[in-house]
């Protein structure tokens, strides 16, 4: 998985009743666009994220 600042990260809910999470990648900490990423989610929460197989990078 590769991303750049400004891309969107969509993390699909992986259990019943869990909603998808969507946010903007504001910092890339890995080499060559690789994780981890600092993500500002649409609810205002900011977190260091190591995306799993349930995540998709949407290019901007």
CSV table of C-alpha atoms in Angstrom, one decimal:
chain,number,residue,atom,x,y,z
A,1,UNK,CA,0.0,0.0,0.0
A,2,UNK,CA,1.3,3.4,-1.0
A,3,UNK,CA,-0.1,6.9,-0.3
A,4,UNK,CA,0.8,10.6,-0.4
A,5,UNK,CA,-0.3,13.4,1.7
A,6,UNK,CA,-3.9,14.5,0.8
A,7,UNK,CA,-5.0,11.0,-0.2
A,8,UNK,CA,-8.1,9.6,1.5
A,9,UNK,CA,-8.0,6.4,3.6
A,10,UNK,CA,-11.2,4.3,3.8
A,11,UNK,CA,-11.2,1.6,6.5
A,12,UNK,CA,-14.1,-0.8,6.1
A,13,UNK,CA,-15.8,-2.0,9.3
A,14,UNK,CA,-14.7,-5.5,9.9
A,15,UNK,CA,-17.4,-6.6,12.3
A,16,UNK,CA,-21.2,-6.5,12.2
A,17,UNK,CA,-22.5,-3.0,13.2
A,18,UNK,CA,-19.1,-1.3,12.9
A,19,UNK,CA,-19.2,1.6,10.5
A,20,UNK,CA,-16.6,2.4,7.8
A,21,UNK,CA,-14.1,5.1,8.8
A,22,UNK,CA,-12.9,7.7,6.3
A,23,UNK,CA,-10.1,10.3,6.7
A,24,UNK,CA,-7.4,12.3,5.1
A,25,UNK,CA,-3.8,11.3,5.2
A,26,UNK,CA,-2.0,14.3,6.6
A,27,UNK,CA,1.5,12.6,7.1
A,28,UNK,CA,3.3,9.6,5.6
A,29,UNK,CA,5.8,8.1,8.0
A,30,UNK,CA,7.0,5.1,6.0
A,31,UNK,CA,9.5,5.1,3.2
A,32,UNK,CA,8.3,5.6,-0.3
A,33,UNK,CA,4.6,6.2,0.7
A,34,UNK,CA,4.3,3.1,2.8
A,35,UNK,CA,2.5,3.0,6.2
A,36,UNK,CA,2.3,4.1,8.9
A,37,UNK,CA,0.1,7.2,8.2
A,38,UNK,CA,-1.2,10.0,10.3
A,39,UNK,CA,-4.9,10.2,9.4
A,40,UNK,CA,-7.4,12.9,10.3
A,41,UNK,CA,-10.7,11.1,10.3
A,42,UNK,CA,-13.9,12.9,9.3
A,43,UNK,CA,-15.1,12.9,12.9
A,44,UNK,CA,-12.1,15.1,13.8
A,45,UNK,CA,-10.0,12.3,15.5
A,46,UNK,CA,-6.4,12.1,14.4
A,47,UNK,CA,-4.5,8.8,14.7
A,48,UNK,CA,-1.3,6.9,13.7
A,49,UNK,CA,-2.6,4.2,11.4
A,50,UNK,CA,-1.1,0.9,10.2
A,51,UNK,CA,-3.8,0.0,7.6
A,52,UNK,CA,-4.8,-3.6,7.3
A,53,UNK,CA,-6.4,-5.6,4.5
A,54,UNK,CA,-9.7,-3.9,5.1
A,55,UNK,CA,-8.3,-0.4,4.1
A,56,UNK,CA,-8.2,1.3,0.7
A,57,UNK,CA,-6.3,4.4,-0.3
A,58,UNK,CA,-8.2,6.7,-2.6
A,59,UNK,CA,-5.9,9.0,-4.6
A,60,UNK,CA,-6.6,12.7,-4.8
